């Protein structure tokens, strides 16, 4: 791992992102939603988390997926792989930008929607892990596909599933299969936020955080595995 | 270790289909070595195996005296440069920004960007976005990127295909300069004249096998029929063996002032390729 290489990839990505309006405009989506929600006067956790989960999927996962898919399609990723930059230099450098943009977008969404979490520290940990998870999800989606077009098609149902997964739990009473949606990171973070509003126990905090952590580890191990495979034809 | 690349009985299959059948060759330090073969003959596959982008099925492949697999290591990657037909550049970034990324990845001083751009004669367009460049210019930027760390070994996969003669000449000059500075070059091409102008030695690759190998002069000698043609002033041409028995004919013609031109009948590389493979290049 080499800090100046990571930084160089980050700076490169920032320049590309800021000139790629088709992708950078996605940042506005959760912000607009948060703003509108605030104006309609919602005041429950479920509603607060709609723009937040949308930021995770349409900014974190989607933008990451587009950026990496483009590098694949244009063969710039292969060129990076053939330079002395290591796997971690490239994956970290390529995740840092989306991570930073996501962090800002999520915080702005929270502010715009008018949400004031019960415990900033605990929620902060969950938000941090979630961003890491969705960055991995976007990377994985891009590594699976060959072109930007393919990638955006693949990532779409994933976005829908993770953004609106929490709503599936409501339907779970009639369709028991949907109970698995309870274990999605997007549902778990809502459950966590809801407990933070009342007097919560250790397990109320640990279960969601551990669940998101496990998702994060699994997604990144798969990403690293697939990346290594993509290094050879 | 004097061989920068050493390949023995290399075999590569893609799902039972043979891409490389049995390839053996080695490249000495400081050489420009050309892999000449029609498209589909296995040139790119060879380069990919040597740069750890593909795994081989059988045989040995050594680069810098190490198993080619080890070229995936960061420290080994810093020792070679590679230019392929699909080496990507960032279209939204300027020429300078593209190279500046790589100067940091290779841990080079800032001056390396300017040096590399001057090398390919593109310093004036450094502020231009890559998307605004012509194909030839893009190829030169990619070349600049692949040589900016002054690699010991340079892989070039059809570096001048689809370039006009002026750009091609630019690239040739750059490559010769680089070679004089000590870079060993492994070049693939399907252009015979390119192989002849640039390469110290060439190998003919056909259907995953090397059919002939040597310097262009050696090959021409080996596959030439050792005849000379004498053209007389009356326009008649006489193809004669280059040997003692025929000397008298030439002597007599020359004494009578009948000769207008004499030349050896060297085969072109294309002729030789046809002879050893039974098929045309391309
Ligand atoms: N990734 C791959 N999968 C399947 N077949 C391949 C692959 N890469 C190359 N080939 C086949 O291997 C042979 C050699 O290809 P290649 O090395 O690209 O030839 P060249 O570079 O000389 O044009 C061709 O028949 C090609 O179709
Ligand atoms: Mg090829």
Short mmCIF file of C-alpha atoms and ligand atoms in Angstrom, two decimals:
data_model
loop_
_atom_site.label_atom_id
_atom_site.label_comp_id
_atom_site.label_asym_id
_atom_site.label_seq_id
_atom_site.Cartn_x
_atom_site.Cartn_y
_atom_site.Cartn_z
CA UNK A 1 0.00 0.00 0.00
CA UNK A 2 1.41 3.34 -1.01
CA UNK A 3 -0.17 6.60 0.06
CA UNK A 4 1.02 8.74 -2.84
CA UNK A 5 -0.35 6.23 -5.35
CA UNK A 6 -3.72 6.16 -3.58
CA UNK A 7 -3.75 9.94 -3.56
CA UNK A 8 -2.87 10.11 -7.26
CA UNK A 9 -5.77 7.79 -8.16
CA UNK A 10 -8.09 9.80 -5.91
CA UNK A 11 -7.14 13.09 -7.56
CA UNK A 12 -7.55 11.57 -11.01
CA UNK A 13 -10.99 10.25 -10.06
CA UNK A 14 -12.03 13.60 -8.65
CA UNK A 15 -11.13 15.37 -11.90
CA UNK A 16 -12.98 12.79 -13.97
CA UNK A 17 -16.03 12.83 -11.73
CA UNK A 18 -16.31 16.59 -11.74
CA UNK A 19 -16.29 16.57 -15.56
CA UNK A 20 -18.71 13.65 -15.89
CA UNK A 21 -22.08 15.34 -15.40
CA UNK A 22 -24.12 12.28 -16.34
CA UNK A 23 -22.81 10.60 -13.20
CA UNK A 24 -22.14 13.51 -10.85
CA UNK A 25 -25.74 14.71 -11.16
CA UNK A 26 -26.81 11.60 -9.21
CA UNK A 27 -25.64 13.37 -6.06
CA UNK A 28 -28.65 15.68 -6.32
CA UNK A 29 -31.20 12.88 -6.20
CA UNK A 30 -31.19 12.14 -2.45
CA UNK A 31 -30.73 15.82 -1.65
CA UNK A 32 -33.82 16.80 -3.60
CA UNK A 33 -35.77 13.98 -2.01
CA UNK A 34 -34.64 15.00 1.47
CA UNK A 35 -35.62 18.59 0.79
CA UNK A 36 -39.09 17.65 -0.49
CA UNK A 37 -39.67 15.26 2.41
CA UNK A 38 -38.78 17.97 4.84
CA UNK A 39 -41.26 20.33 3.19
CA UNK A 40 -44.05 17.73 3.42
CA UNK A 41 -43.41 17.62 7.12
CA UNK A 42 -42.56 13.96 7.68
CA UNK A 43 -41.18 13.14 11.09
CA UNK A 44 -40.64 9.39 11.38
CA UNK A 45 -37.46 7.37 11.07
CA UNK A 46 -38.73 5.28 8.14
CA UNK A 47 -39.26 8.43 6.11
CA UNK A 48 -36.00 10.03 7.21
CA UNK A 49 -34.12 7.00 5.94
CA UNK A 50 -35.60 7.06 2.46
CA UNK A 51 -33.25 9.79 1.21
CA UNK A 52 -30.40 8.31 3.26
CA UNK A 53 -30.80 4.84 1.78
CA UNK A 54 -31.25 6.45 -1.61
CA UNK A 55 -27.91 8.21 -1.12
CA UNK A 56 -26.29 4.85 -0.36
CA UNK A 57 -27.64 3.22 -3.48
CA UNK A 58 -27.91 5.94 -6.10
CA UNK A 59 -24.77 7.77 -5.07
CA UNK A 60 -22.47 5.32 -3.32
CA UNK A 61 -23.22 2.09 -5.17
CA UNK A 62 -24.33 3.56 -8.49
CA UNK A 63 -21.58 6.14 -8.92
CA UNK A 64 -18.89 3.67 -7.85
CA UNK A 65 -20.30 1.13 -10.27
CA UNK A 66 -20.31 3.62 -13.15
CA UNK A 67 -16.79 4.86 -12.44
CA UNK A 68 -15.31 1.38 -12.30
CA UNK A 69 -17.37 0.07 -15.21
CA UNK A 70 -16.06 2.94 -17.31
CA UNK A 71 -12.49 2.10 -16.35
CA UNK A 72 -13.16 -1.47 -17.40
CA UNK A 73 -14.82 -0.58 -20.67
CA UNK A 74 -12.06 1.83 -21.67
CA UNK A 75 -9.32 -0.55 -20.56
CA UNK A 76 -7.86 2.02 -18.21
CA UNK A 77 -8.34 -0.41 -15.34
CA UNK A 78 -6.08 -2.93 -17.05
CA UNK A 79 -3.50 -0.21 -17.55
CA UNK A 80 -3.66 0.62 -13.85
CA UNK A 81 -3.27 -3.06 -13.02
CA UNK A 82 -0.15 -3.21 -15.21
CA UNK A 83 1.45 -0.29 -13.37
CA UNK A 84 3.22 -0.78 -10.04
CA UNK A 85 0.00 0.15 -8.22
CA UNK A 86 -1.09 -2.81 -6.09
CA UNK A 87 -4.56 -4.24 -5.62
CA UNK A 88 -5.04 -2.19 -2.45
CA UNK A 89 -3.66 1.01 -4.01
CA UNK A 90 -6.19 0.72 -6.81
CA UNK A 91 -9.21 -0.43 -4.80
CA UNK A 92 -8.63 2.10 -2.03
CA UNK A 93 -7.78 4.94 -4.40
CA UNK A 94 -10.86 4.16 -6.45
CA UNK A 95 -13.15 3.96 -3.41
CA UNK A 96 -11.94 7.02 -1.58
CA UNK A 97 -13.64 9.54 -3.84
CA UNK A 98 -17.04 7.87 -3.76
CA UNK A 99 -16.67 7.38 -0.03
CA UNK A 100 -16.06 11.10 0.51
CA UNK A 101 -18.84 12.19 -1.82
CA UNK A 102 -21.22 9.76 -0.13
CA UNK A 103 -20.32 10.94 3.35
CA UNK A 104 -21.08 14.53 2.38
CA UNK A 105 -24.30 13.58 0.58
CA UNK A 106 -25.56 11.47 3.48
CA UNK A 107 -24.82 14.19 6.03
CA UNK A 108 -26.49 16.81 3.85
CA UNK A 109 -29.52 14.55 3.39
CA UNK A 110 -29.82 14.07 7.15
CA UNK A 111 -29.63 17.81 7.62
CA UNK A 112 -32.08 18.60 4.81
CA UNK A 113 -34.67 16.07 5.86
CA UNK A 114 -34.54 17.49 9.37
CA UNK A 115 -33.46 14.30 11.14
CA UNK A 116 -31.69 14.60 14.48
CA UNK A 117 -30.42 11.15 15.49
CA UNK A 118 -30.71 9.98 19.10
CA UNK A 119 -27.02 9.04 19.21
CA UNK A 120 -24.69 10.52 16.63
CA UNK A 121 -21.75 8.30 17.51
CA UNK A 122 -23.53 4.97 17.15
CA UNK A 123 -25.43 6.04 14.07
CA UNK A 124 -22.17 7.45 12.67
CA UNK A 125 -20.55 4.03 12.93
CA UNK A 126 -23.48 2.43 11.11
CA UNK A 127 -23.42 5.12 8.42
CA UNK A 128 -19.68 4.67 7.97
CA UNK A 129 -20.00 0.88 7.61
CA UNK A 130 -22.94 1.28 5.25
CA UNK A 131 -20.97 3.55 2.95
CA UNK A 132 -18.11 1.05 2.91
CA UNK A 133 -20.60 -1.71 2.15
CA UNK A 134 -22.33 0.11 -0.72
CA UNK A 135 -18.98 1.15 -2.20
CA UNK A 136 -18.07 -2.54 -2.29
CA UNK A 137 -21.45 -3.38 -3.79
CA UNK A 138 -20.91 -0.89 -6.62
CA UNK A 139 -17.39 -2.16 -7.24
CA UNK A 140 -18.57 -5.75 -7.35
CA UNK A 141 -21.37 -4.92 -9.77
CA UNK A 142 -18.90 -3.21 -12.11
CA UNK A 143 -16.42 -6.07 -11.96
CA UNK A 144 -19.16 -8.50 -12.99
CA UNK A 145 -19.95 -6.60 -16.17
CA UNK A 146 -18.08 -5.50 -19.26
CA UNK A 147 -19.55 -2.13 -20.18
CA UNK A 148 -21.05 0.93 -18.50
CA UNK A 149 -24.42 0.12 -20.05
CA UNK A 150 -24.37 -3.45 -18.76
CA UNK A 151 -23.27 -2.25 -15.34
CA UNK A 152 -26.06 0.31 -15.01
CA UNK A 153 -28.60 -2.34 -15.97
CA UNK A 154 -27.21 -4.78 -13.42
CA UNK A 155 -26.98 -2.24 -10.62
CA UNK A 156 -30.56 -1.00 -11.07
CA UNK A 157 -32.43 -3.94 -9.48
CA UNK A 158 -29.81 -3.99 -6.74
CA UNK A 159 -30.53 -0.34 -6.03
CA UNK A 160 -34.25 -1.01 -5.94
CA UNK A 161 -33.82 -4.00 -3.66
CA UNK A 162 -31.63 -2.17 -1.16
CA UNK A 163 -33.45 1.17 -1.28
CA UNK A 164 -36.92 -0.22 -0.91
CA UNK A 165 -36.05 -3.40 0.98
CA UNK A 166 -37.32 -1.90 4.23
CA UNK A 167 -40.81 -1.65 2.69
CA UNK A 168 -40.77 -5.34 1.90
CA UNK A 169 -40.71 -6.08 5.62
CA UNK A 170 -44.16 -4.48 5.84
CA UNK A 171 -45.47 -7.00 3.33
CA UNK A 172 -43.79 -9.85 5.22
CA UNK A 173 -46.90 -10.45 7.26
CA UNK A 174 -48.63 -11.83 4.17
CA UNK A 175 -45.60 -13.12 2.30
CA UNK A 176 -43.26 -14.74 4.86
CA UNK A 177 -40.38 -15.08 2.37
CA UNK A 178 -40.01 -11.31 2.52
CA UNK A 179 -38.89 -11.61 6.11
CA UNK A 180 -35.31 -11.92 4.82
CA UNK A 181 -35.57 -8.26 3.84
CA UNK A 182 -35.29 -7.58 7.54
CA UNK A 183 -31.64 -8.57 7.34
CA UNK A 184 -30.76 -6.14 4.57
CA UNK A 185 -28.31 -3.46 5.70
CA UNK A 186 -30.85 -0.82 4.66
CA UNK A 187 -33.43 -2.31 7.03
CA UNK A 188 -30.96 -2.89 9.84
CA UNK A 189 -29.83 0.73 9.89
CA UNK A 190 -33.48 1.81 10.25
CA UNK A 191 -34.01 -0.65 13.11
CA UNK A 192 -30.88 0.73 14.74
CA UNK A 193 -32.02 4.33 14.31
CA UNK A 194 -35.41 3.49 15.74
CA UNK A 195 -33.87 1.96 18.88
CA UNK A 196 -31.63 4.98 19.28
CA UNK A 197 -34.74 7.12 19.70
CA UNK A 198 -35.84 5.17 22.79
CA UNK A 199 -33.98 3.52 25.65
CA UNK A 200 -31.95 0.88 23.84
CA UNK A 201 -30.06 -2.22 24.98
CA UNK A 202 -26.60 -3.34 23.90
CA UNK A 203 -28.06 -5.98 21.61
CA UNK A 204 -30.32 -3.38 19.97
CA UNK A 205 -27.12 -1.67 18.87
CA UNK A 206 -24.83 -4.64 18.31
CA UNK A 207 -27.13 -6.75 16.14
CA UNK A 208 -27.65 -4.14 13.39
CA UNK A 209 -24.04 -3.03 13.46
CA UNK A 210 -22.74 -6.60 13.31
CA UNK A 211 -25.16 -7.41 10.50
CA UNK A 212 -23.97 -4.47 8.43
CA UNK A 213 -20.37 -5.37 9.24
CA UNK A 214 -20.86 -8.94 8.06
CA UNK A 215 -22.44 -7.71 4.82
CA UNK A 216 -19.47 -5.37 4.37
CA UNK A 217 -16.90 -8.09 4.92
CA UNK A 218 -18.63 -10.52 2.58
CA UNK A 219 -19.04 -7.96 -0.18
CA UNK A 220 -15.41 -6.82 0.01
CA UNK A 221 -13.99 -10.34 0.11
CA UNK A 222 -16.02 -11.14 -3.01
CA UNK A 223 -14.84 -7.92 -4.62
CA UNK A 224 -11.18 -8.69 -3.95
CA UNK A 225 -11.63 -12.23 -5.20
CA UNK A 226 -13.27 -11.07 -8.43
CA UNK A 227 -10.75 -8.28 -8.91
CA UNK A 228 -7.91 -10.79 -8.73
CA UNK A 229 -9.66 -12.90 -11.34
CA UNK A 230 -10.10 -9.87 -13.58
CA UNK A 231 -6.37 -9.21 -13.52
CA UNK A 232 -5.90 -12.23 -15.77
CA UNK A 233 -8.02 -12.83 -18.87
CA UNK B 1 21.46 -13.76 -17.02
CA UNK B 2 21.82 -12.22 -20.45
CA UNK B 3 18.35 -13.12 -21.69
CA UNK B 4 15.68 -10.62 -20.81
CA UNK B 5 13.00 -12.95 -22.11
CA UNK B 6 13.32 -16.70 -22.38
CA UNK B 7 10.42 -18.79 -23.59
CA UNK B 8 10.56 -22.58 -24.01
CA UNK B 9 7.85 -24.82 -25.46
CA UNK B 10 5.13 -22.40 -24.49
CA UNK B 11 1.61 -23.66 -25.00
CA UNK B 12 -1.69 -21.89 -24.48
CA UNK B 13 -5.16 -23.22 -25.03
CA UNK B 14 -8.44 -21.34 -24.88
CA UNK B 15 -11.10 -23.95 -24.15
CA UNK B 16 -9.35 -26.77 -26.04
CA UNK B 17 -8.54 -24.40 -28.88
CA UNK B 18 -4.83 -23.94 -29.44
CA UNK B 19 -3.58 -20.35 -29.44
CA UNK B 20 0.10 -21.16 -28.89
CA UNK B 21 1.23 -24.64 -29.90
CA UNK B 22 4.92 -24.80 -29.07
CA UNK B 23 6.73 -21.48 -28.95
CA UNK B 24 10.40 -21.11 -28.03
CA UNK B 25 12.58 -18.02 -28.37
CA UNK B 26 14.76 -15.79 -26.29
CA UNK B 27 15.60 -12.11 -26.38
CA UNK B 28 18.95 -10.67 -25.37
CA UNK B 29 19.38 -7.46 -23.45
CA UNK B 30 19.39 -4.46 -25.76
CA UNK B 31 17.74 -6.23 -28.66
CA UNK B 32 14.75 -5.12 -30.68
CA UNK B 33 12.93 -8.36 -31.31
CA UNK B 34 9.99 -8.58 -33.67
CA UNK B 35 7.16 -11.07 -33.59
CA UNK B 36 5.78 -11.14 -37.10
CA UNK B 37 2.55 -12.92 -37.80
CA UNK B 38 -0.92 -12.52 -39.23
CA UNK B 39 -3.79 -11.64 -36.94
CA UNK B 40 -4.84 -14.56 -34.77
CA UNK B 41 -1.38 -16.12 -34.80
CA UNK B 42 -0.88 -15.69 -31.05
CA UNK B 43 1.16 -12.48 -30.73
CA UNK B 44 -1.03 -10.77 -28.14
CA UNK B 45 -1.43 -14.03 -26.24
CA UNK B 46 2.35 -14.30 -25.93
CA UNK B 47 2.65 -10.75 -24.60
CA UNK B 48 -0.17 -11.35 -22.13
CA UNK B 49 1.53 -14.46 -20.76
CA UNK B 50 4.85 -12.62 -20.45
CA UNK B 51 3.20 -9.78 -18.52
CA UNK B 52 1.18 -12.04 -16.21
CA UNK B 53 -2.17 -11.13 -17.76
CA UNK B 54 -2.74 -14.73 -18.80
CA UNK B 55 -1.60 -18.05 -17.45
CA UNK B 56 0.10 -20.57 -19.71
CA UNK B 57 -0.85 -24.21 -20.08
CA UNK B 58 2.58 -25.74 -20.69
CA UNK B 59 6.20 -24.76 -21.11
CA UNK B 60 8.35 -22.11 -19.49
CA UNK B 61 8.25 -18.35 -19.74
CA UNK B 62 10.89 -16.26 -18.01
CA UNK B 63 11.17 -12.50 -17.89
CA UNK B 64 14.22 -10.94 -16.21
CA UNK B 65 15.14 -14.52 -15.26
CA UNK B 66 11.95 -14.92 -13.25
CA UNK B 67 8.82 -16.89 -13.96
CA UNK B 68 6.53 -14.62 -15.98
CA UNK B 69 3.83 -15.10 -13.33
CA UNK B 70 5.91 -12.92 -11.03
CA UNK B 71 5.41 -9.96 -13.36
CA UNK B 72 2.22 -9.31 -11.41
CA UNK B 73 4.36 -8.02 -8.55
CA UNK B 74 4.59 -4.28 -8.12
CA UNK B 75 8.39 -4.21 -8.13
CA UNK B 76 8.59 -6.18 -11.39
CA UNK B 77 5.94 -4.07 -13.06
CA UNK B 78 8.10 -1.02 -12.54
CA UNK B 79 10.74 -2.68 -14.74
CA UNK B 80 8.70 -3.08 -17.92
CA UNK B 81 6.44 -0.91 -20.02
CA UNK B 82 3.64 -2.06 -22.25
CA UNK B 83 1.72 -0.58 -25.14
CA UNK B 84 -1.19 -2.52 -26.57
CA UNK B 85 -3.86 -1.65 -29.09
CA UNK B 86 -6.33 -1.08 -26.27
CA UNK B 87 -4.17 0.63 -23.65
CA UNK B 88 -6.69 3.04 -22.22
CA UNK B 89 -6.33 6.74 -21.53
CA UNK B 90 -8.76 8.92 -19.56
CA UNK B 91 -10.68 10.84 -22.20
CA UNK B 92 -11.89 13.62 -19.90
CA UNK B 93 -8.39 14.37 -18.66
CA UNK B 94 -5.73 16.31 -20.47
CA UNK B 95 -2.64 14.66 -21.89
CA UNK B 96 -0.63 16.08 -19.02
CA UNK B 97 -3.10 14.89 -16.37
CA UNK B 98 -3.03 11.38 -17.80
CA UNK B 99 0.74 11.20 -17.64
CA UNK B 100 0.93 12.89 -14.30
CA UNK B 101 -1.15 10.08 -12.77
CA UNK B 102 1.33 7.54 -14.06
CA UNK B 103 4.35 9.52 -12.98
CA UNK B 104 2.99 9.21 -9.44
CA UNK B 105 2.14 5.53 -9.82
CA UNK B 106 5.74 4.93 -10.91
CA UNK B 107 7.04 7.29 -8.25
CA UNK B 108 8.82 9.52 -10.77
CA UNK B 109 9.84 13.17 -10.43
CA UNK B 110 7.45 15.78 -11.89
CA UNK B 111 9.88 16.50 -14.71
CA UNK B 112 9.20 13.01 -16.11
CA UNK B 113 5.91 14.15 -17.67
CA UNK B 114 7.59 16.87 -19.69
CA UNK B 115 10.42 14.57 -20.66
CA UNK B 116 8.07 11.84 -21.87
CA UNK B 117 5.94 14.29 -23.85
CA UNK B 118 8.96 15.84 -25.50
CA UNK B 119 10.11 12.36 -26.37
CA UNK B 120 7.02 11.75 -28.50
CA UNK B 121 6.93 15.34 -29.68
CA UNK B 122 3.64 16.21 -27.99
CA UNK B 123 4.62 18.72 -25.34
CA UNK B 124 2.70 21.46 -27.17
CA UNK B 125 -0.63 19.68 -26.83
CA UNK B 126 -0.20 18.76 -23.15
CA UNK B 127 -3.22 20.85 -22.09
CA UNK B 128 -5.56 19.25 -24.61
CA UNK B 129 -8.13 16.75 -23.51
CA UNK B 130 -7.43 13.25 -24.79
CA UNK B 131 -10.92 13.15 -26.34
CA UNK B 132 -9.83 15.94 -28.70
CA UNK B 133 -6.76 14.15 -30.03
CA UNK B 134 -6.35 12.20 -33.26
CA UNK B 135 -5.77 8.47 -33.20
CA UNK B 136 -2.10 8.92 -34.00
CA UNK B 137 -1.64 11.40 -31.18
CA UNK B 138 -3.42 9.13 -28.72
CA UNK B 139 -1.08 6.33 -29.70
CA UNK B 140 1.89 8.62 -29.04
CA UNK B 141 0.52 9.66 -25.65
CA UNK B 142 0.13 6.00 -24.76
CA UNK B 143 3.68 5.37 -25.89
CA UNK B 144 4.85 8.27 -23.75
CA UNK B 145 3.03 6.74 -20.80
CA UNK B 146 4.55 3.32 -21.35
CA UNK B 147 8.11 4.61 -21.53
CA UNK B 148 8.05 7.44 -18.99
CA UNK B 149 9.66 5.29 -16.31
CA UNK B 150 12.46 4.32 -18.74
CA UNK B 151 11.70 0.61 -18.54
CA UNK B 152 14.34 -2.05 -19.05
CA UNK B 153 11.93 -3.92 -21.26
CA UNK B 154 9.19 -2.59 -23.48
CA UNK B 155 6.33 -4.65 -24.94
CA UNK B 156 4.72 -3.15 -27.99
CA UNK B 157 1.68 -4.86 -29.45
CA UNK B 158 1.23 -3.58 -33.01
CA UNK B 159 2.34 -0.06 -32.09
CA UNK B 160 1.80 1.50 -35.49
CA UNK B 161 -1.26 -0.30 -36.80
CA UNK B 162 -3.74 2.31 -38.02
CA UNK B 163 -1.18 5.14 -37.97
CA UNK B 164 -0.28 7.33 -40.90
CA UNK B 165 3.32 7.31 -42.19
CA UNK B 166 4.28 10.53 -40.41
CA UNK B 167 3.11 9.29 -37.01
CA UNK B 168 4.69 5.92 -37.69
CA UNK B 169 8.01 7.63 -38.38
CA UNK B 170 7.69 9.60 -35.13
CA UNK B 171 7.21 6.37 -33.23
CA UNK B 172 10.10 4.61 -34.98
CA UNK B 173 12.45 7.44 -34.13
CA UNK B 174 11.36 7.38 -30.52
CA UNK B 175 11.82 3.64 -30.29
CA UNK B 176 15.31 3.74 -31.76
CA UNK B 177 16.29 6.47 -29.30
CA UNK B 178 14.91 4.44 -26.44
CA UNK B 179 16.73 1.33 -27.60
CA UNK B 180 20.00 3.24 -27.79
CA UNK B 181 19.44 4.22 -24.19
CA UNK B 182 19.32 0.55 -23.27
CA UNK B 183 15.69 -0.57 -23.44
CA UNK B 184 15.09 -4.04 -24.79
CA UNK B 185 12.07 -4.04 -27.08
CA UNK B 186 9.66 -6.86 -27.85
CA UNK B 187 7.46 -5.79 -30.69
CA UNK B 188 4.65 -7.53 -32.51
CA UNK B 189 3.53 -6.53 -35.94
CA UNK B 190 1.96 -7.84 -39.10
CA UNK B 191 3.87 -5.26 -41.11
CA UNK B 192 6.98 -6.73 -42.75
CA UNK B 193 8.64 -3.45 -43.53
CA UNK B 194 8.20 -2.40 -39.91
CA UNK B 195 9.93 -5.57 -38.76
CA UNK B 196 12.69 -5.03 -41.27
CA UNK B 197 13.36 -1.38 -40.43
CA UNK B 198 13.24 -1.74 -36.66
CA UNK B 199 14.21 -5.21 -35.58
CA UNK B 200 17.56 -6.81 -34.89
CA UNK B 201 15.90 -10.20 -35.01
CA UNK B 202 12.49 -11.41 -36.02
CA UNK B 203 10.43 -14.54 -35.56
CA UNK B 204 7.66 -15.63 -37.88
CA UNK B 205 4.68 -16.78 -35.92
CA UNK B 206 1.99 -18.76 -37.66
CA UNK B 207 -0.91 -20.62 -36.06
CA UNK B 208 0.78 -20.65 -32.66
CA UNK B 209 4.18 -21.85 -33.86
CA UNK B 210 7.44 -20.15 -34.74
CA UNK B 211 8.29 -21.02 -38.33
CA UNK B 212 11.56 -19.12 -38.73
CA UNK B 213 13.75 -16.95 -36.55
CA UNK B 214 16.82 -14.79 -37.14
CA UNK B 215 17.99 -11.37 -38.24
CA UNK B 216 16.35 -10.08 -41.42
CA UNK B 217 19.68 -10.51 -43.24
CA UNK B 218 20.12 -14.05 -41.98
CA UNK B 219 16.61 -15.00 -42.99
CA UNK B 220 17.03 -13.54 -46.44
CA UNK B 221 20.24 -15.44 -46.88
CA UNK B 222 18.78 -18.64 -45.52
CA UNK B 223 15.71 -18.51 -47.69
CA UNK B 224 17.23 -16.83 -50.72
CA UNK B 225 18.10 -18.96 -53.74
CA UNK B 226 21.51 -17.29 -54.16
CA UNK B 227 20.95 -16.09 -57.70
CA UNK B 228 21.69 -12.75 -59.27
CA UNK B 229 19.90 -11.04 -62.08
CA UNK B 230 21.79 -9.29 -64.84
CA UNK B 231 19.87 -6.79 -66.90
CA UNK B 232 21.41 -6.02 -70.26
CA UNK B 233 21.15 -2.83 -72.23
CA UNK B 234 18.87 -4.50 -74.76
CA UNK B 235 16.38 -4.96 -71.91
CA UNK B 236 16.80 -8.71 -71.51
CA UNK B 237 17.07 -10.16 -67.99
CA UNK B 238 19.26 -13.13 -67.10
CA UNK B 239 18.90 -14.93 -63.82
CA UNK B 240 22.13 -16.74 -63.07
CA UNK B 241 23.58 -18.72 -60.18
CA UNK B 242 26.01 -16.78 -58.06
CA UNK B 243 28.90 -19.26 -58.64
CA UNK B 244 32.20 -19.78 -60.45
CA UNK B 245 30.70 -21.51 -63.45
CA UNK B 246 28.65 -18.49 -64.37
CA UNK B 247 31.44 -15.97 -63.89
CA UNK B 248 32.50 -16.11 -67.50
CA UNK B 249 29.07 -14.96 -68.72
CA UNK B 250 29.18 -11.89 -66.55
CA UNK B 251 32.77 -11.24 -67.52
CA UNK B 252 31.96 -11.33 -71.21
CA UNK B 253 28.89 -9.11 -70.88
CA UNK B 254 30.81 -6.65 -68.84
CA UNK B 255 33.73 -6.54 -71.30
CA UNK B 256 31.33 -5.87 -74.13
CA UNK B 257 29.64 -3.12 -72.16
CA UNK B 258 26.27 -4.84 -72.34
CA UNK B 259 25.27 -4.68 -68.66
CA UNK B 260 22.85 -2.03 -67.48
CA UNK B 261 22.08 -3.43 -63.98
CA UNK B 262 23.11 -6.29 -61.69
CA UNK B 263 21.26 -7.22 -58.49
CA UNK B 264 20.95 -10.09 -56.05
CA UNK B 265 17.60 -11.83 -55.84
CA UNK B 266 16.87 -11.44 -52.12
CA UNK B 267 13.47 -12.58 -51.05
CA UNK B 268 11.39 -10.06 -49.12
CA UNK B 269 10.28 -11.01 -45.63
CA UNK B 270 6.85 -11.47 -47.12
CA UNK B 271 8.21 -13.99 -49.63
CA UNK B 272 9.92 -15.87 -46.83
CA UNK B 273 6.79 -15.88 -44.75
CA UNK B 274 4.86 -17.30 -47.66
CA UNK B 275 7.57 -19.90 -48.20
CA UNK B 276 7.69 -21.14 -44.59
CA UNK B 277 4.01 -20.98 -43.78
CA UNK B 278 2.37 -21.48 -47.13
CA UNK B 279 0.09 -18.54 -46.39
CA UNK B 280 0.14 -14.81 -46.81
CA UNK B 281 0.69 -12.35 -44.05
CA UNK B 282 -2.50 -10.62 -42.85
N1 LIG C 1 -9.57 -14.57 -24.27
C1 LIG C 1 -9.64 -15.44 -25.30
N2 LIG C 1 -10.57 -16.42 -25.32
C2 LIG C 1 -10.64 -17.30 -26.34
N3 LIG C 1 -9.82 -17.29 -27.41
C3 LIG C 1 -8.87 -16.33 -27.46
C4 LIG C 1 -8.73 -15.35 -26.41
N4 LIG C 1 -7.70 -14.53 -26.73
C5 LIG C 1 -7.23 -14.97 -27.91
N5 LIG C 1 -7.92 -16.05 -28.36
C6 LIG C 1 -7.64 -16.81 -29.61
O1 LIG C 1 -6.26 -17.14 -29.64
C7 LIG C 1 -5.72 -16.98 -30.94
C8 LIG C 1 -4.54 -16.01 -30.88
O2 LIG C 1 -5.02 -14.71 -30.59
P1 LIG C 1 -4.08 -13.46 -30.41
O3 LIG C 1 -2.96 -13.82 -29.52
O4 LIG C 1 -4.92 -12.32 -30.01
O5 LIG C 1 -3.54 -13.25 -31.88
P2 LIG C 1 -2.79 -11.97 -32.51
O6 LIG C 1 -2.47 -11.01 -31.42
O7 LIG C 1 -1.59 -12.55 -33.18
O8 LIG C 1 -3.74 -11.40 -33.50
C9 LIG C 1 -6.86 -16.51 -31.81
O9 LIG C 1 -7.36 -17.62 -32.50
C10 LIG C 1 -7.87 -15.96 -30.85
O10 LIG C 1 -9.18 -16.13 -31.34
MG1 LIG C 2 -3.08 -8.98 -31.29
#
